[in-house]
Coordinates of C-alpha atoms and ligand atoms in Angstrom, one line a residue:
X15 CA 38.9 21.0 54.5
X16 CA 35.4 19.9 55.4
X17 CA 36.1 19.0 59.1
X18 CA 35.6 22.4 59.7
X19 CA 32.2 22.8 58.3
X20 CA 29.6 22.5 61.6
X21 CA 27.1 22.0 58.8
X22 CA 25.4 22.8 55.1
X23 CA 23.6 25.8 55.1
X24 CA 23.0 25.9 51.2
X25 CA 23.4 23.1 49.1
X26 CA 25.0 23.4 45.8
X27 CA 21.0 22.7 43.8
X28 CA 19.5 24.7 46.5
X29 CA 22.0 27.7 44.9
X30 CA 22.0 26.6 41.5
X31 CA 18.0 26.8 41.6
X32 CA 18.1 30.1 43.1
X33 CA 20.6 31.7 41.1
X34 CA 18.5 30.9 38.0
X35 CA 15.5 32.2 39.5
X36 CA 17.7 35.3 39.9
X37 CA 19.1 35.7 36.3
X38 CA 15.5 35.0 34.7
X39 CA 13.9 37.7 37.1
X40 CA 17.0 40.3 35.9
X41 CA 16.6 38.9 32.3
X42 CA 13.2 40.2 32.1
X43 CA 13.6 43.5 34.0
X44 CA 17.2 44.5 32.0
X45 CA 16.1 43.2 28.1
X46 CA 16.9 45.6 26.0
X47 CA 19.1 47.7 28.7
X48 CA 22.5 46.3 28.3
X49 CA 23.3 46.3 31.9
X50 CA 27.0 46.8 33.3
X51 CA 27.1 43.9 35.7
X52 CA 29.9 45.1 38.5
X53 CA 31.2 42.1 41.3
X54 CA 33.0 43.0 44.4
X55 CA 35.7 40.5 44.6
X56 CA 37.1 38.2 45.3
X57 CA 34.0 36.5 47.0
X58 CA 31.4 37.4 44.2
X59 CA 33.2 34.8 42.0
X60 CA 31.1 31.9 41.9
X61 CA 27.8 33.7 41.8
X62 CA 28.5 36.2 39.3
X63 CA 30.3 33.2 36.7
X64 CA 26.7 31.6 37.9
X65 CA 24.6 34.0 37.3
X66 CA 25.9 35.5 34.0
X67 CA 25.9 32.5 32.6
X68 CA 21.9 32.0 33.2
X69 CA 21.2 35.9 32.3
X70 CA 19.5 35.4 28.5
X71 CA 19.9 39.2 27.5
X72 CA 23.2 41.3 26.3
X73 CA 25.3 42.9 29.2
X74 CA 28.7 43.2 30.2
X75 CA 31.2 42.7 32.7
X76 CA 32.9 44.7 35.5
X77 CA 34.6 44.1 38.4
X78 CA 35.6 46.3 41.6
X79 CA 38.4 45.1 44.4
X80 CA 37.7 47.2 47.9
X81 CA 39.3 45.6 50.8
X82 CA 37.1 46.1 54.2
X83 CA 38.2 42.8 56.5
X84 CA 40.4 41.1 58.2
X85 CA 39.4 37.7 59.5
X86 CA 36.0 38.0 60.8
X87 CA 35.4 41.3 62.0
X88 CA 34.2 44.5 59.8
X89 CA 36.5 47.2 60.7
X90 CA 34.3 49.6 58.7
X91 CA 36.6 51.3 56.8
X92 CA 37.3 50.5 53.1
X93 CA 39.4 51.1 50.3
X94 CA 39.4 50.9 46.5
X95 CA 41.7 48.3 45.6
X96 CA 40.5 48.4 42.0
X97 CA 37.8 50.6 40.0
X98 CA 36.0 49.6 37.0
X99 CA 37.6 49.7 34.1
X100 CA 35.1 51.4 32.1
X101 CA 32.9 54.9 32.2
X102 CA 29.3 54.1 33.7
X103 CA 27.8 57.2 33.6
X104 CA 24.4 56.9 32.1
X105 CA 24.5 53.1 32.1
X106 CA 22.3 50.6 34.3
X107 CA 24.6 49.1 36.2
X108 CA 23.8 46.1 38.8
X109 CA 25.5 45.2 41.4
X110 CA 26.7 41.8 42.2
X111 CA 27.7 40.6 46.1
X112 CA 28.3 37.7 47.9
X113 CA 26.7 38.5 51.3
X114 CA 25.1 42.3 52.6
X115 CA 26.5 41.4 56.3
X116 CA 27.2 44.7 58.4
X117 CA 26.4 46.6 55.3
X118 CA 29.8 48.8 55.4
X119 CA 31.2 47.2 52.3
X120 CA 27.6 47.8 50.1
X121 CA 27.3 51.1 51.1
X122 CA 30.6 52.1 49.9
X123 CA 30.6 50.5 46.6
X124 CA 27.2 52.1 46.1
X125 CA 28.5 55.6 47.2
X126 CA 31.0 55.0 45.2
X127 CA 29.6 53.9 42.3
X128 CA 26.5 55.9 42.4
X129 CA 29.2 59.4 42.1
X130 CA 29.5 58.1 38.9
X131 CA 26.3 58.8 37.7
X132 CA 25.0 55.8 36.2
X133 CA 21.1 55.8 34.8
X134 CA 20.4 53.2 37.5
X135 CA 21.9 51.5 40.0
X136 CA 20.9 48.6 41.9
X137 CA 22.0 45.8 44.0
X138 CA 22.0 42.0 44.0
X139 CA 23.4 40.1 46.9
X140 CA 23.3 36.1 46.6
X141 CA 23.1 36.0 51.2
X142 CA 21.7 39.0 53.3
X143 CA 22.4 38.9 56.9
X144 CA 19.8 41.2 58.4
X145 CA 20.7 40.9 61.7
X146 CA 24.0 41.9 61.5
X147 CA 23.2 45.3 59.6
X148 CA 25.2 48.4 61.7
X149 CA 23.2 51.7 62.4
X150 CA 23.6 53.9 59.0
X151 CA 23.6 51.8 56.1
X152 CA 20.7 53.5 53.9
X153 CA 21.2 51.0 51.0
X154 CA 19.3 48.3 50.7
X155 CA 19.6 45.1 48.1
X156 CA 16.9 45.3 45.5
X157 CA 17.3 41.6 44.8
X158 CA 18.2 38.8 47.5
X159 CA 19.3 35.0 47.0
X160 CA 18.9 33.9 50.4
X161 CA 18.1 35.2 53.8
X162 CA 19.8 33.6 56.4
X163 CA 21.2 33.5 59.7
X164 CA 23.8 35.2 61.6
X165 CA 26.5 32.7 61.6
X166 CA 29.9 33.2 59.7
X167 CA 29.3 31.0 56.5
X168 CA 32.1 29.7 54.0
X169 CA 31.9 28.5 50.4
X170 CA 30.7 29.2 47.0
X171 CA 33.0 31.9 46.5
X172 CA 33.3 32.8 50.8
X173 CA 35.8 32.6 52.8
X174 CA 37.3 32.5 55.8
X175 CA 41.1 33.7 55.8
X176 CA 41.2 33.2 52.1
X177 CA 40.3 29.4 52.5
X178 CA 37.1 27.3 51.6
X179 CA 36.0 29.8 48.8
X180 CA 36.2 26.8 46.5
X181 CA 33.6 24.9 48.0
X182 CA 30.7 24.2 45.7
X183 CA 27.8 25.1 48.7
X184 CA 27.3 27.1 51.9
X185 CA 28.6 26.1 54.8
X186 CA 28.5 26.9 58.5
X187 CA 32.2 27.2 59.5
X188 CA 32.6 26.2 63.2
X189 CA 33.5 28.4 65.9
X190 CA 37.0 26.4 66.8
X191 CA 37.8 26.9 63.2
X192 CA 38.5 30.5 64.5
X193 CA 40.9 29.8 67.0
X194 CA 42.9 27.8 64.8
Ligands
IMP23 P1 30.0 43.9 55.2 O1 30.8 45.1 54.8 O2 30.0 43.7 56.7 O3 28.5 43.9 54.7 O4 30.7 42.6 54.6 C1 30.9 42.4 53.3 C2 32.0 41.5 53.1 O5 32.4 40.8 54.2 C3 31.5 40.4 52.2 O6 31.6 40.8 50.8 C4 32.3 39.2 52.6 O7 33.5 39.2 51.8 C5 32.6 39.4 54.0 N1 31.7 38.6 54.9 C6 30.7 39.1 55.6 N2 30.1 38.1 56.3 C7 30.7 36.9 55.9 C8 30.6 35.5 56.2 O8 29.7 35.1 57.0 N3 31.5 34.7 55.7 C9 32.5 35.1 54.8 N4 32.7 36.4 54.5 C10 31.8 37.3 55.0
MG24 MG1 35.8 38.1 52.4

């Protein structure tokens, strides 16, 4: 698996250390708010099993499924695959991503979520790739893990053709890896 990795981008303390950071800053600002805390699978996985389990204060668990890739390309389009199971209205809801790359996928879960009518909404992305950001996308994240470069990355929950989301870190997946 890892002779396609060109290098590490994020090491597994690098994101453990951050994702704390992360939960302690959203512990403070959400006490007493019981927060609704939605990830967009499958890719959220790893952070959001992180990060809930470093958040201090009551909240509870959501999940959505919207489908917007194939390989590596945003095709910009993007469908529920599964809603949230409960009624948000009126309820702070956060919510959790593995990267803000093109933006498409953000900005339809937040349209989508936000016609709900929730008290607050808000999102937390564990990468942002600002470069890649398409002309648009009015949504911006209101809590970022890492900034980084625009290079397709793999692991901690990422993944290329459903492979390498089990990897414990970030990885830079090498370009012949997509010919393969
Ligand atoms: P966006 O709609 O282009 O912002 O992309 C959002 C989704 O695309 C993410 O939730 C990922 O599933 C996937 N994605 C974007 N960039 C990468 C990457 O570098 N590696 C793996 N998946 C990515
Ligand atoms: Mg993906």
């Amino acid at each position: 698996m890892l002779e396609n990795i060109s290098r590490v981008l994020l090491t597994e303390e690098q994101i453990q250390t951050r994702v704390k950071e992360l939960a302690a800053q959203l512990s403070a600002e959400y006490a007493g708010k019981n927060p609704i805390f939605v990830g967009v699978l499958k890719g959220v996985v790893m952070f959001y099993a992180d990060f809930l389990k470093y958040f201090t204060e009551h909240c509870q668990m959501d999940f959505m499924w919207i489908s917007s890739y194939a390989g590596t390309v945003s095709t910009g389009k993007a469908i529920v695959k599964q809603d949230v199971s409960q009624d948000i209205r009126g309820r702070h809801v956060v919510i959790l991503e593995d990267i803000f790359d093109t933006g498409n996928s953000l900005q339809f879960t937040y349209n989508h979520l936000l016609a709900k009518e929730p008290a607050s909404l808000k999102i937390c992305t564990l990468l942002d790739k600002p470069e890649r950001r398409v002309p648009g996308i009015t949504v911006k994240a209101d809590y970022t893990g890492f900034v980084i470069p625009n290079e397709f990355v793999v692991g901690y929950g990422l993944d290329f053709n459903e492979q390498y989301r089990n990897l414990p870190f970030v990885g830079v997946l090498s370009p012949e890896a997509y010919e393969k």
